[in-house]
Amino acid sequence: MNRITAIIVLGLLLSGSVMADINDNQTWANITAVGSLSSLNPALKNFKYWAEFQGRFGDNTSRFSQAIIRPGIGYVINTTTSVWLGYALVHTAEPFSKTTFNERRIWQQLSLNDKFSFGTASSRTRLEERLAPSLGDDTSLRLRQMFKVWIPLTAAPAYSVVASDEYFLNLNNSDWGPRRGFDQNRAFIGMGYDFDKEFKAEIGYMNQYINRPHTSTNRNDHILSINFYLNY
């Protein structure tokens, strides 16, 4: 393990070591497909689609607790920068929420991705407008900032050490729950494998620390995270 990898791993372990009052072991699965719309019309060569599906199992992976469907449309500004606009439908149940509800989100995103001597690094800045009609009338605004690196293994370039951290910040108070300020943090460390140029997978450990302002207990979730990415 090189020096850069060691520093990243140490930082993620420290960010996930915060003590919390509630702990849960979970399993999350994700598949995300991103591709060009040029097949529909050559004039759309700079436009891309985003199709994401997630299933999350909580309560020690004993029950299906959350499903996310997240489509979007993006525009490629240059080789490293793209902007996105999309929609998400999120179904949430116990133990993530005592009340089962459906949430709707409009999201905007700025994505940066570039190659360096150690591997690839990316930044994802996402703004969400969140609505939960069955719980309240307000629109909750949330900012999410993620940084991620892929560091290929010298002896086996198809494999990479993958590390990321994503910080969530609520920008306002809403009548259905979210409060202004720190919402949660997700830190991930794992391994990636490139099947080919279009298909790769990642598996690893994610620590999710959630602020619960309405109670005296926060959450510290330990997650087996399994991800598949298709890029056409």
PDB file of N, CA, C and O in Angstrom, residues 165-217:
ATOM      1  N   ASP A 165     -15.611  10.101   0.499  1.00  0.00           N
ATOM      2  CA  ASP A 165     -16.275  10.699   1.653  1.00  0.00           C
ATOM      3  C   ASP A 165     -17.316  11.681   1.137  1.00  0.00           C
ATOM      4  O   ASP A 165     -17.040  12.465   0.215  1.00  0.00           O
ATOM      5  N   GLU A 166     -18.521  11.621   1.715  1.00  0.00           N
ATOM      6  CA  GLU A 166     -19.604  12.515   1.297  1.00  0.00           C
ATOM      7  C   GLU A 166     -20.234  13.160   2.532  1.00  0.00           C
ATOM      8  O   GLU A 166     -20.629  12.475   3.472  1.00  0.00           O
ATOM      9  N   TYR A 167     -20.310  14.479   2.492  1.00  0.00           N
ATOM     10  CA  TYR A 167     -20.842  15.281   3.595  1.00  0.00           C
ATOM     11  C   TYR A 167     -22.191  15.856   3.170  1.00  0.00           C
ATOM     12  O   TYR A 167     -22.326  16.405   2.074  1.00  0.00           O
ATOM     13  N   PHE A 168     -23.202  15.750   4.053  1.00  0.00           N
ATOM     14  CA  PHE A 168     -24.554  16.220   3.778  1.00  0.00           C
ATOM     15  C   PHE A 168     -24.864  17.399   4.698  1.00  0.00           C
ATOM     16  O   PHE A 168     -24.683  17.302   5.919  1.00  0.00           O
ATOM     17  N   LEU A 169     -25.388  18.477   4.119  1.00  0.00           N
ATOM     18  CA  LEU A 169     -25.709  19.681   4.881  1.00  0.00           C
ATOM     19  C   LEU A 169     -27.115  20.150   4.545  1.00  0.00           C
ATOM     20  O   LEU A 169     -27.410  20.474   3.387  1.00  0.00           O
ATOM     21  N   ASN A 170     -28.011  20.185   5.539  1.00  0.00           N
ATOM     22  CA  ASN A 170     -29.342  20.747   5.336  1.00  0.00           C
ATOM     23  C   ASN A 170     -29.254  22.268   5.342  1.00  0.00           C
ATOM     24  O   ASN A 170     -28.644  22.857   6.245  1.00  0.00           O
ATOM     25  N   LEU A 171     -29.890  22.906   4.369  1.00  0.00           N
ATOM     26  CA  LEU A 171     -29.799  24.353   4.231  1.00  0.00           C
ATOM     27  C   LEU A 171     -30.961  25.093   4.877  1.00  0.00           C
ATOM     28  O   LEU A 171     -30.915  26.320   4.989  1.00  0.00           O
ATOM     29  N   ASN A 172     -31.998  24.369   5.297  1.00  0.00           N
ATOM     30  CA  ASN A 172     -33.143  25.019   5.940  1.00  0.00           C
ATOM     31  C   ASN A 172     -33.860  24.036   6.864  1.00  0.00           C
ATOM     32  O   ASN A 172     -33.542  22.840   6.888  1.00  0.00           O
ATOM     33  N   ASN A 173     -34.803  24.541   7.633  1.00  0.00           N
ATOM     34  CA  ASN A 173     -35.661  23.702   8.461  1.00  0.00           C
ATOM     35  C   ASN A 173     -36.930  23.360   7.676  1.00  0.00           C
ATOM     36  O   ASN A 173     -37.399  24.163   6.858  1.00  0.00           O
ATOM     37  N   SER A 174     -37.484  22.207   7.932  1.00  0.00           N
ATOM     38  CA  SER A 174     -38.740  21.837   7.282  1.00  0.00           C
ATOM     39  C   SER A 174     -39.696  21.237   8.304  1.00  0.00           C
ATOM     40  O   SER A 174     -39.262  20.690   9.326  1.00  0.00           O
ATOM     41  N   ASP A 175     -40.991  21.304   8.002  1.00  0.00           N
ATOM     42  CA  ASP A 175     -41.986  20.838   8.960  1.00  0.00           C
ATOM     43  C   ASP A 175     -42.103  19.317   9.020  1.00  0.00           C
ATOM     44  O   ASP A 175     -42.835  18.790   9.850  1.00  0.00           O
ATOM     45  N   TRP A 176     -41.389  18.587   8.145  1.00  0.00           N
ATOM     46  CA  TRP A 176     -41.483  17.132   8.188  1.00  0.00           C
ATOM     47  C   TRP A 176     -40.221  16.458   8.733  1.00  0.00           C
ATOM     48  O   TRP A 176     -40.095  15.229   8.681  1.00  0.00           O
ATOM     49  N   GLY A 177     -39.276  17.260   9.263  1.00  0.00           N
ATOM     50  CA  GLY A 177     -38.165  16.612   9.951  1.00  0.00           C
ATOM     51  C   GLY A 177     -36.795  17.237   9.819  1.00  0.00           C
ATOM     52  O   GLY A 177     -36.176  17.579  10.825  1.00  0.00           O
ATOM     53  N   PRO A 178     -36.255  17.381   8.592  1.00  0.00           N
ATOM     54  CA  PRO A 178     -34.892  17.879   8.456  1.00  0.00           C
ATOM     55  C   PRO A 178     -34.691  19.252   9.098  1.00  0.00           C
ATOM     56  O   PRO A 178     -35.538  20.138   8.963  1.00  0.00           O
ATOM     57  N   ARG A 179     -33.552  19.403   9.793  1.00  0.00           N
ATOM     58  CA  ARG A 179     -33.219  20.659  10.447  1.00  0.00           C
ATOM     59  C   ARG A 179     -31.940  21.214   9.836  1.00  0.00           C
ATOM     60  O   ARG A 179     -31.046  20.479   9.409  1.00  0.00           O
ATOM     61  N   ARG A 180     -31.844  22.533   9.808  1.00  0.00           N
ATOM     62  CA  ARG A 180     -30.681  23.211   9.226  1.00  0.00           C
ATOM     63  C   ARG A 180     -29.394  22.765   9.919  1.00  0.00           C
ATOM     64  O   ARG A 180     -29.329  22.648  11.140  1.00  0.00           O
ATOM     65  N   GLY A 181     -28.370  22.526   9.114  1.00  0.00           N
ATOM     66  CA  GLY A 181     -27.073  22.141   9.659  1.00  0.00           C
ATOM     67  C   GLY A 181     -26.647  20.756   9.203  1.00  0.00           C
ATOM     68  O   GLY A 181     -27.202  20.185   8.261  1.00  0.00           O
ATOM     69  N   PHE A 182     -25.652  20.214   9.878  1.00  0.00           N
ATOM     70  CA  PHE A 182     -25.095  18.904   9.529  1.00  0.00           C
ATOM     71  C   PHE A 182     -26.166  17.831   9.555  1.00  0.00           C
ATOM     72  O   PHE A 182     -26.895  17.680  10.532  1.00  0.00           O
ATOM     73  N   ASP A 183     -26.233  17.058   8.462  1.00  0.00           N
ATOM     74  CA  ASP A 183     -27.223  15.980   8.360  1.00  0.00           C
ATOM     75  C   ASP A 183     -26.567  14.617   8.553  1.00  0.00           C
ATOM     76  O   ASP A 183     -26.981  13.836   9.413  1.00  0.00           O
ATOM     77  N   GLN A 184     -25.548  14.322   7.743  1.00  0.00           N
ATOM     78  CA  GLN A 184     -24.882  13.028   7.847  1.00  0.00           C
ATOM     79  C   GLN A 184     -23.567  13.033   7.101  1.00  0.00           C
ATOM     80  O   GLN A 184     -23.275  13.952   6.319  1.00  0.00           O
ATOM     81  N   ASN A 185     -22.757  11.991   7.341  1.00  0.00           N
ATOM     82  CA  ASN A 185     -21.503  11.804   6.619  1.00  0.00           C
ATOM     83  C   ASN A 185     -21.349  10.329   6.260  1.00  0.00           C
ATOM     84  O   ASN A 185     -21.675   9.444   7.062  1.00  0.00           O
ATOM     85  N   ARG A 186     -20.882  10.082   5.035  1.00  0.00           N
ATOM     86  CA  ARG A 186     -20.650   8.718   4.577  1.00  0.00           C
ATOM     87  C   ARG A 186     -19.198   8.577   4.136  1.00  0.00           C
ATOM     88  O   ARG A 186     -18.737   9.302   3.249  1.00  0.00           O
ATOM     89  N   ALA A 187     -18.491   7.636   4.741  1.00  0.00           N
ATOM     90  CA  ALA A 187     -17.102   7.361   4.381  1.00  0.00           C
ATOM     91  C   ALA A 187     -17.001   5.920   3.893  1.00  0.00           C
ATOM     92  O   ALA A 187     -17.496   4.989   4.549  1.00  0.00           O
ATOM     93  N   PHE A 188     -16.349   5.729   2.739  1.00  0.00           N
ATOM     94  CA  PHE A 188     -16.269   4.409   2.099  1.00  0.00           C
ATOM     95  C   PHE A 188     -14.823   4.046   1.813  1.00  0.00           C
ATOM     96  O   PHE A 188     -14.032   4.886   1.363  1.00  0.00           O
ATOM     97  N   ILE A 189     -14.494   2.787   2.034  1.00  0.00           N
ATOM     98  CA  ILE A 189     -13.203   2.237   1.616  1.00  0.00           C
ATOM     99  C   ILE A 189     -13.451   0.834   1.081  1.00  0.00           C
ATOM    100  O   ILE A 189     -14.189   0.043   1.709  1.00  0.00           O
ATOM    101  N   GLY A 190     -12.889   0.532  -0.096  1.00  0.00           N
ATOM    102  CA  GLY A 190     -13.150  -0.776  -0.672  1.00  0.00           C
ATOM    103  C   GLY A 190     -12.259  -1.050  -1.865  1.00  0.00           C
ATOM    104  O   GLY A 190     -11.253  -0.371  -2.098  1.00  0.00           O
ATOM    105  N   MET A 191     -12.655  -2.060  -2.624  1.00  0.00           N
ATOM    106  CA  MET A 191     -11.921  -2.471  -3.820  1.00  0.00           C
ATOM    107  C   MET A 191     -12.812  -2.344  -5.042  1.00  0.00           C
ATOM    108  O   MET A 191     -14.019  -2.608  -4.977  1.00  0.00           O
ATOM    109  N   GLY A 192     -12.203  -1.948  -6.142  1.00  0.00           N
ATOM    110  CA  GLY A 192     -12.908  -1.863  -7.406  1.00  0.00           C
ATOM    111  C   GLY A 192     -12.302  -2.812  -8.419  1.00  0.00           C
ATOM    112  O   GLY A 192     -11.109  -3.135  -8.347  1.00  0.00           O
ATOM    113  N   TYR A 193     -13.135  -3.269  -9.354  1.00  0.00           N
ATOM    114  CA  TYR A 193     -12.648  -4.147 -10.422  1.00  0.00           C
ATOM    115  C   TYR A 193     -13.252  -3.703 -11.735  1.00  0.00           C
ATOM    116  O   TYR A 193     -14.476  -3.542 -11.850  1.00  0.00           O
ATOM    117  N   ASP A 194     -12.402  -3.493 -12.744  1.00  0.00           N
ATOM    118  CA  ASP A 194     -12.850  -3.102 -14.083  1.00  0.00           C
ATOM    119  C   ASP A 194     -12.992  -4.353 -14.945  1.00  0.00           C
ATOM    120  O   ASP A 194     -11.989  -4.970 -15.334  1.00  0.00           O
ATOM    121  N   PHE A 195     -14.238  -4.729 -15.230  1.00  0.00           N
ATOM    122  CA  PHE A 195     -14.451  -5.857 -16.124  1.00  0.00           C
ATOM    123  C   PHE A 195     -14.010  -5.500 -17.538  1.00  0.00           C
ATOM    124  O   PHE A 195     -13.416  -6.309 -18.244  1.00  0.00           O
ATOM    125  N   ASP A 196     -14.337  -4.284 -17.958  1.00  0.00           N
ATOM    126  CA  ASP A 196     -13.879  -3.718 -19.226  1.00  0.00           C
ATOM    127  C   ASP A 196     -14.038  -2.209 -19.124  1.00  0.00           C
ATOM    128  O   ASP A 196     -14.280  -1.671 -18.033  1.00  0.00           O
ATOM    129  N   LYS A 197     -13.927  -1.498 -20.233  1.00  0.00           N
ATOM    130  CA  LYS A 197     -14.007  -0.035 -20.214  1.00  0.00           C
ATOM    131  C   LYS A 197     -15.401   0.476 -19.851  1.00  0.00           C
ATOM    132  O   LYS A 197     -15.560   1.614 -19.428  1.00  0.00           O
ATOM    133  N   GLU A 198     -16.409  -0.376 -20.014  1.00  0.00           N
ATOM    134  CA  GLU A 198     -17.782   0.066 -19.801  1.00  0.00           C
ATOM    135  C   GLU A 198     -18.413  -0.435 -18.502  1.00  0.00           C
ATOM    136  O   GLU A 198     -19.453   0.074 -18.085  1.00  0.00           O
ATOM    137  N   PHE A 199     -17.814  -1.424 -17.874  1.00  0.00           N
ATOM    138  CA  PHE A 199     -18.459  -2.062 -16.724  1.00  0.00           C
ATOM    139  C   PHE A 199     -17.457  -2.265 -15.596  1.00  0.00           C
ATOM    140  O   PHE A 199     -16.393  -2.869 -15.804  1.00  0.00           O
ATOM    141  N   LYS A 200     -17.788  -1.743 -14.415  1.00  0.00           N
ATOM    142  CA  LYS A 200     -16.927  -1.956 -13.254  1.00  0.00           C
ATOM    143  C   LYS A 200     -17.778  -2.155 -12.003  1.00  0.00           C
ATOM    144  O   LYS A 200     -18.963  -1.769 -11.958  1.00  0.00           O
ATOM    145  N   ALA A 201     -17.162  -2.736 -10.999  1.00  0.00           N
ATOM    146  CA  ALA A 201     -17.843  -3.013  -9.743  1.00  0.00           C
ATOM    147  C   ALA A 201     -16.978  -2.555  -8.582  1.00  0.00           C
ATOM    148  O   ALA A 201     -15.749  -2.507  -8.683  1.00  0.00           O
ATOM    149  N   GLU A 202     -17.639  -2.214  -7.484  1.00  0.00           N
ATOM    150  CA  GLU A 202     -16.952  -1.825  -6.251  1.00  0.00           C
ATOM    151  C   GLU A 202     -17.642  -2.494  -5.074  1.00  0.00           C
ATOM    152  O   GLU A 202     -18.880  -2.570  -5.022  1.00  0.00           O
ATOM    153  N   ILE A 203     -16.867  -2.952  -4.125  1.00  0.00           N
ATOM    154  CA  ILE A 203     -17.411  -3.527  -2.901  1.00  0.00           C
ATOM    155  C   ILE A 203     -16.545  -3.098  -1.733  1.00  0.00           C
ATOM    156  O   ILE A 203     -15.315  -3.022  -1.864  1.00  0.00           O
ATOM    157  N   GLY A 204     -17.169  -2.780  -0.616  1.00  0.00           N
ATOM    158  CA  GLY A 204     -16.383  -2.348   0.524  1.00  0.00           C
ATOM    159  C   GLY A 204     -17.243  -1.970   1.712  1.00  0.00           C
ATOM    160  O   GLY A 204     -18.449  -2.249   1.754  1.00  0.00           O
ATOM    161  N   TYR A 205     -16.591  -1.327   2.658  1.00  0.00           N
ATOM    162  CA  TYR A 205     -17.236  -0.909   3.903  1.00  0.00           C
ATOM    163  C   TYR A 205     -17.561   0.575   3.847  1.00  0.00           C
ATOM    164  O   TYR A 205     -16.723   1.389   3.468  1.00  0.00           O
ATOM    165  N   MET A 206     -18.784   0.906   4.230  1.00  0.00           N
ATOM    166  CA  MET A 206     -19.187   2.308   4.365  1.00  0.00           C
ATOM    167  C   MET A 206     -19.645   2.559   5.793  1.00  0.00           C
ATOM    168  O   MET A 206     -20.409   1.769   6.356  1.00  0.00           O
ATOM    169  N   ASN A 207     -19.161   3.658   6.353  1.00  0.00           N
ATOM    170  CA  ASN A 207     -19.646   4.114   7.639  1.00  0.00           C
ATOM    171  C   ASN A 207     -20.543   5.319   7.409  1.00  0.00           C
ATOM    172  O   ASN A 207     -20.144   6.277   6.759  1.00  0.00           O
ATOM    173  N   GLN A 208     -21.771   5.246   7.924  1.00  0.00           N
ATOM    174  CA  GLN A 208     -22.718   6.352   7.805  1.00  0.00           C
ATOM    175  C   GLN A 208     -23.063   6.872   9.200  1.00  0.00           C
ATOM    176  O   GLN A 208     -23.625   6.146  10.020  1.00  0.00           O
ATOM    177  N   TYR A 209     -22.701   8.134   9.443  1.00  0.00           N
ATOM    178  CA  TYR A 209     -23.019   8.762  10.726  1.00  0.00           C
ATOM    179  C   TYR A 209     -24.126   9.776  10.480  1.00  0.00           C
ATOM    180  O   TYR A 209     -23.963  10.697   9.670  1.00  0.00           O
ATOM    181  N   ILE A 210     -25.273   9.618  11.164  1.00  0.00           N
ATOM    182  CA  ILE A 210     -26.456  10.442  10.919  1.00  0.00           C
ATOM    183  C   ILE A 210     -26.789  11.256  12.160  1.00  0.00           C
ATOM    184  O   ILE A 210     -26.936  10.707  13.264  1.00  0.00           O
ATOM    185  N   ASN A 211     -26.925  12.549  11.962  1.00  0.00           N
ATOM    186  CA  ASN A 211     -27.372  13.438  13.029  1.00  0.00           C
ATOM    187  C   ASN A 211     -28.892  13.350  13.159  1.00  0.00           C
ATOM    188  O   ASN A 211     -29.619  13.466  12.173  1.00  0.00           O
ATOM    189  N   ARG A 212     -29.386  13.155  14.375  1.00  0.00           N
ATOM    190  CA  ARG A 212     -30.833  13.053  14.625  1.00  0.00           C
ATOM    191  C   ARG A 212     -31.215  14.164  15.600  1.00  0.00           C
ATOM    192  O   ARG A 212     -31.247  13.946  16.823  1.00  0.00           O
ATOM    193  N   PRO A 213     -31.508  15.359  15.111  1.00  0.00           N
ATOM    194  CA  PRO A 213     -31.707  16.522  15.981  1.00  0.00           C
ATOM    195  C   PRO A 213     -32.949  16.460  16.857  1.00  0.00           C
ATOM    196  O   PRO A 213     -33.048  17.188  17.841  1.00  0.00           O
ATOM    197  N   HIS A 214     -33.903  15.584  16.503  1.00  0.00           N
ATOM    198  CA  HIS A 214     -35.144  15.517  17.272  1.00  0.00           C
ATOM    199  C   HIS A 214     -35.057  14.542  18.452  1.00  0.00           C
ATOM    200  O   HIS A 214     -36.010  14.406  19.214  1.00  0.00           O
ATOM    201  N   THR A 215     -33.933  13.845  18.573  1.00  0.00           N
ATOM    202  CA  THR A 215     -33.760  12.892  19.663  1.00  0.00           C
ATOM    203  C   THR A 215     -32.399  13.117  20.308  1.00  0.00           C
ATOM    204  O   THR A 215     -31.582  13.900  19.830  1.00  0.00           O
ATOM    205  N   SER A 216     -32.135  12.396  21.377  1.00  0.00           N
ATOM    206  CA  SER A 216     -30.838  12.487  22.055  1.00  0.00           C
ATOM    207  C   SER A 216     -29.855  11.457  21.543  1.00  0.00           C
ATOM    208  O   SER A 216     -28.749  11.334  22.054  1.00  0.00           O
ATOM    209  N   THR A 217     -30.258  10.668  20.523  1.00  0.00           N
ATOM    210  CA  THR A 217     -29.408   9.608  19.985  1.00  0.00           C
ATOM    211  C   THR A 217     -29.174   9.820  18.501  1.00  0.00           C
ATOM    212  O   THR A 217     -30.091  10.138  17.741  1.00  0.00           O
TER     213      THR A 217
END
